[in-house]
């Protein structure tokens, strides 16, 4: 791909070779420009404080939360769509990265129009996964579009994509091409599968849940495999990718070069289902005694079975009905019979005799009787609402959790107070709720803003980031590289 080599663009292209800027916001970039080992921050350039025999930056004099955000200065070329990739880049944006989302002119991320609830407005599917980003439209297959993309590659630290296998290469953005333009660039990808028999497959959430071991271990023994509501394939893999990117940015401060980061959805799901691979191996040494199937005297096969609501850990647990369950599908509580608080459990449910009865007094004696035990506890929980039960059980340190509906979570004041649920305003759809940054950093306050309209920042990015002169921006508009096909005709 050709790049204009004006004096200014050469300067931009050589950004990596430029001396470190004196701004804390450039920590990641500027540090990478130095030959390894030195952590470069503004503070580091001051006489360094000594700690453990190593030079470390002096602490910022700014009050907590006012010294910028963790990823300030990191710029991301966001080539993601649907859910997995956007989850990753949205998290990085919340942490301060400048995320520039590249979308197809006139179309955009397909989710803008999927599951639409407000006519003519971007869907919640899109808005809740693309907050705090900028949007630029570029036809990546148009010659001028390719040129703009090359300049973005030269101006960004990370390219994130989750296209179908091979699509990025077909756009001409091979790793070799990218690295030639910008050796510091990190190229991060989500794919359905890693190298192997399925590597060319397109994958969506539930496919990953099925291929990663989650579906086969979820649900009840006498029912079919089940997918979960939590998007562990898409959002889970996006989270994994974000960690890989941050690690690669950190390594770049030593090596000065970028690298490929790949997260396969199958791998991400398997990582989250790791306890089930644990159980698979335990099967070779006997039955899984904490599974209620054991207490019911049902033999195990050679594969980890579905365990209903059994606890995945060593402390037996189950979901129990609470007062009002007849009319409220969420009037339930998760109850764990943790061994150290067994006496308190017996007292609260009115079974004090179980404390000394050899059939109930020890965890191993209880295992074959778990169904009866939970049925008995349920007789007590059914006399309380889930919140009344929580109040009583928490005071006794008995681990339990209410089944909270999405309606309850949407209105939960503590989640609003911590910024986990955030209300943002949007020009075409009005206010909407979104999930803010679930990762809380005490000195990097999350930046949760509404999602961008399609191409909302095209001019801004061309002008301010890529430094195209106005005259050239007009020419780009006329070329059709950033406009929808029907507008191309108008421009011609
Ligand atoms: N300008 C021009 N073309 C563009 C473009 C742009 N700005 N952005 C995307 N395209 C093109 C791509 O180049 C590709 O064209 P090609 O197939 O001719 O090379 C085309 O759009 C479609 O991309 P693709 O990724 O194949 O989309 P899809 O809708 O067919 O498939 C997925 C969607 C999610 C199944 C697929 O992208 C995938 O498997 N991704 C990896 C796994 C993943 O992330 N899955 C979870 C999604 S939540």
PDB file of C-alpha atoms and ligand atoms in Angstrom, residues 79 81-84 102-104 138-141 162-165 167 170-171 190-192 201-204 234 265, ligand 1:
ATOM      1  CA  UNK A  79     -11.312  -3.217  13.670  1.00  0.00           C
ATOM      2  CA  UNK A  81     -17.392  -6.068  15.311  1.00  0.00           C
ATOM      3  CA  UNK A  82     -20.251  -7.938  16.995  1.00  0.00           C
ATOM      4  CA  UNK A  83     -19.337  -8.739  20.623  1.00  0.00           C
ATOM      5  CA  UNK A  84     -16.001 -10.400  21.388  1.00  0.00           C
ATOM      6  CA  UNK A 102     -13.157   1.527  11.888  1.00  0.00           C
ATOM      7  CA  UNK A 103     -16.488   0.688  10.270  1.00  0.00           C
ATOM      8  CA  UNK A 104     -17.706   0.018   6.791  1.00  0.00           C
ATOM      9  CA  UNK A 138     -13.364   3.564   5.873  1.00  0.00           C
ATOM     10  CA  UNK A 139     -13.866   1.210   2.952  1.00  0.00           C
ATOM     11  CA  UNK A 140     -10.894  -1.031   3.599  1.00  0.00           C
ATOM     12  CA  UNK A 141     -10.964  -2.338   0.050  1.00  0.00           C
ATOM     13  CA  UNK A 162     -12.142 -10.278  15.166  1.00  0.00           C
ATOM     14  CA  UNK A 163     -12.880 -10.880  11.520  1.00  0.00           C
ATOM     15  CA  UNK A 164     -13.366 -14.339  10.114  1.00  0.00           C
ATOM     16  CA  UNK A 165     -10.057 -16.149   9.568  1.00  0.00           C
ATOM     17  CA  UNK A 167     -10.259 -11.480   6.268  1.00  0.00           C
ATOM     18  CA  UNK A 170      -7.428 -10.213   2.355  1.00  0.00           C
ATOM     19  CA  UNK A 171      -7.572  -6.496   3.142  1.00  0.00           C
ATOM     20  CA  UNK A 190     -10.071 -13.105  18.376  1.00  0.00           C
ATOM     21  CA  UNK A 191     -10.754 -16.226  16.352  1.00  0.00           C
ATOM     22  CA  UNK A 192     -13.151 -19.061  17.003  1.00  0.00           C
ATOM     23  CA  UNK A 201     -14.502 -21.782  10.956  1.00  0.00           C
ATOM     24  CA  UNK A 202     -16.607 -18.746  11.728  1.00  0.00           C
ATOM     25  CA  UNK A 203     -17.729 -18.863  15.324  1.00  0.00           C
ATOM     26  CA  UNK A 204     -20.394 -17.209  17.435  1.00  0.00           C
ATOM     27  CA  UNK A 234     -17.647 -13.575  23.275  1.00  0.00           C
ATOM     28  CA  UNK A 265     -12.871 -18.516  21.776  1.00  0.00           C
TER      29      UNK A 265
HETATM   30  N1  LIG B   1     -14.590  -2.074   4.496  1.00  0.00           N
HETATM   31  C1  LIG B   1     -14.722  -3.048   3.572  1.00  0.00           C
HETATM   32  N2  LIG B   1     -14.922  -4.346   3.877  1.00  0.00           N
HETATM   33  C2  LIG B   1     -15.007  -4.635   5.196  1.00  0.00           C
HETATM   34  C3  LIG B   1     -14.884  -3.665   6.199  1.00  0.00           C
HETATM   35  C4  LIG B   1     -14.667  -2.331   5.803  1.00  0.00           C
HETATM   36  N3  LIG B   1     -14.536  -1.360   6.687  1.00  0.00           N
HETATM   37  N4  LIG B   1     -15.016  -4.288   7.395  1.00  0.00           N
HETATM   38  C5  LIG B   1     -15.233  -5.594   7.139  1.00  0.00           C
HETATM   39  N5  LIG B   1     -15.205  -5.814   5.821  1.00  0.00           N
HETATM   40  C6  LIG B   1     -15.357  -7.080   5.122  1.00  0.00           C
HETATM   41  C7  LIG B   1     -14.258  -8.057   5.436  1.00  0.00           C
HETATM   42  O1  LIG B   1     -13.089  -7.706   4.743  1.00  0.00           O
HETATM   43  C8  LIG B   1     -14.884  -9.359   4.984  1.00  0.00           C
HETATM   44  O2  LIG B   1     -14.738  -9.475   3.597  1.00  0.00           O
HETATM   45  P1  LIG B   1     -14.094 -10.774   2.857  1.00  0.00           P
HETATM   46  O3  LIG B   1     -14.771 -11.973   3.443  1.00  0.00           O
HETATM   47  O4  LIG B   1     -14.420 -10.523   1.425  1.00  0.00           O
HETATM   48  O5  LIG B   1     -12.643 -10.792   3.132  1.00  0.00           O
HETATM   49  C9  LIG B   1     -16.362  -9.139   5.246  1.00  0.00           C
HETATM   50  O6  LIG B   1     -16.507  -7.752   5.583  1.00  0.00           O
HETATM   51  C10 LIG B   1     -16.996  -9.942   6.322  1.00  0.00           C
HETATM   52  O7  LIG B   1     -16.176 -10.121   7.455  1.00  0.00           O
HETATM   53  P2  LIG B   1     -16.436 -11.387   8.382  1.00  0.00           P
HETATM   54  O8  LIG B   1     -15.557 -11.282   9.567  1.00  0.00           O
HETATM   55  O9  LIG B   1     -16.311 -12.621   7.568  1.00  0.00           O
HETATM   56  O10 LIG B   1     -17.953 -11.154   8.845  1.00  0.00           O
HETATM   57  P3  LIG B   1     -19.154 -12.201   8.921  1.00  0.00           P
HETATM   58  O11 LIG B   1     -20.341 -11.393   9.294  1.00  0.00           O
HETATM   59  O12 LIG B   1     -19.297 -13.008   7.695  1.00  0.00           O
HETATM   60  O13 LIG B   1     -18.762 -13.188  10.104  1.00  0.00           O
HETATM   61  C11 LIG B   1     -18.158 -13.697  12.390  1.00  0.00           C
HETATM   62  C12 LIG B   1     -18.930 -12.783  11.437  1.00  0.00           C
HETATM   63  C13 LIG B   1     -18.268 -13.130  13.786  1.00  0.00           C
HETATM   64  C14 LIG B   1     -18.725 -15.107  12.356  1.00  0.00           C
HETATM   65  C15 LIG B   1     -16.681 -13.748  11.940  1.00  0.00           C
HETATM   66  O14 LIG B   1     -16.192 -12.435  11.852  1.00  0.00           O
HETATM   67  C16 LIG B   1     -15.790 -14.541  12.889  1.00  0.00           C
HETATM   68  O15 LIG B   1     -15.777 -15.764  12.887  1.00  0.00           O
HETATM   69  N6  LIG B   1     -14.972 -13.842  13.675  1.00  0.00           N
HETATM   70  C17 LIG B   1     -14.013 -14.463  14.575  1.00  0.00           C
HETATM   71  C18 LIG B   1     -14.668 -15.044  15.784  1.00  0.00           C
HETATM   72  C19 LIG B   1     -15.481 -14.061  16.544  1.00  0.00           C
HETATM   73  O16 LIG B   1     -15.027 -13.030  16.967  1.00  0.00           O
HETATM   74  N7  LIG B   1     -16.730 -14.455  16.779  1.00  0.00           N
HETATM   75  C20 LIG B   1     -17.570 -13.785  17.733  1.00  0.00           C
HETATM   76  C21 LIG B   1     -18.249 -12.649  17.220  1.00  0.00           C
HETATM   77  S1  LIG B   1     -19.079 -11.914  18.591  1.00  0.00           S
END
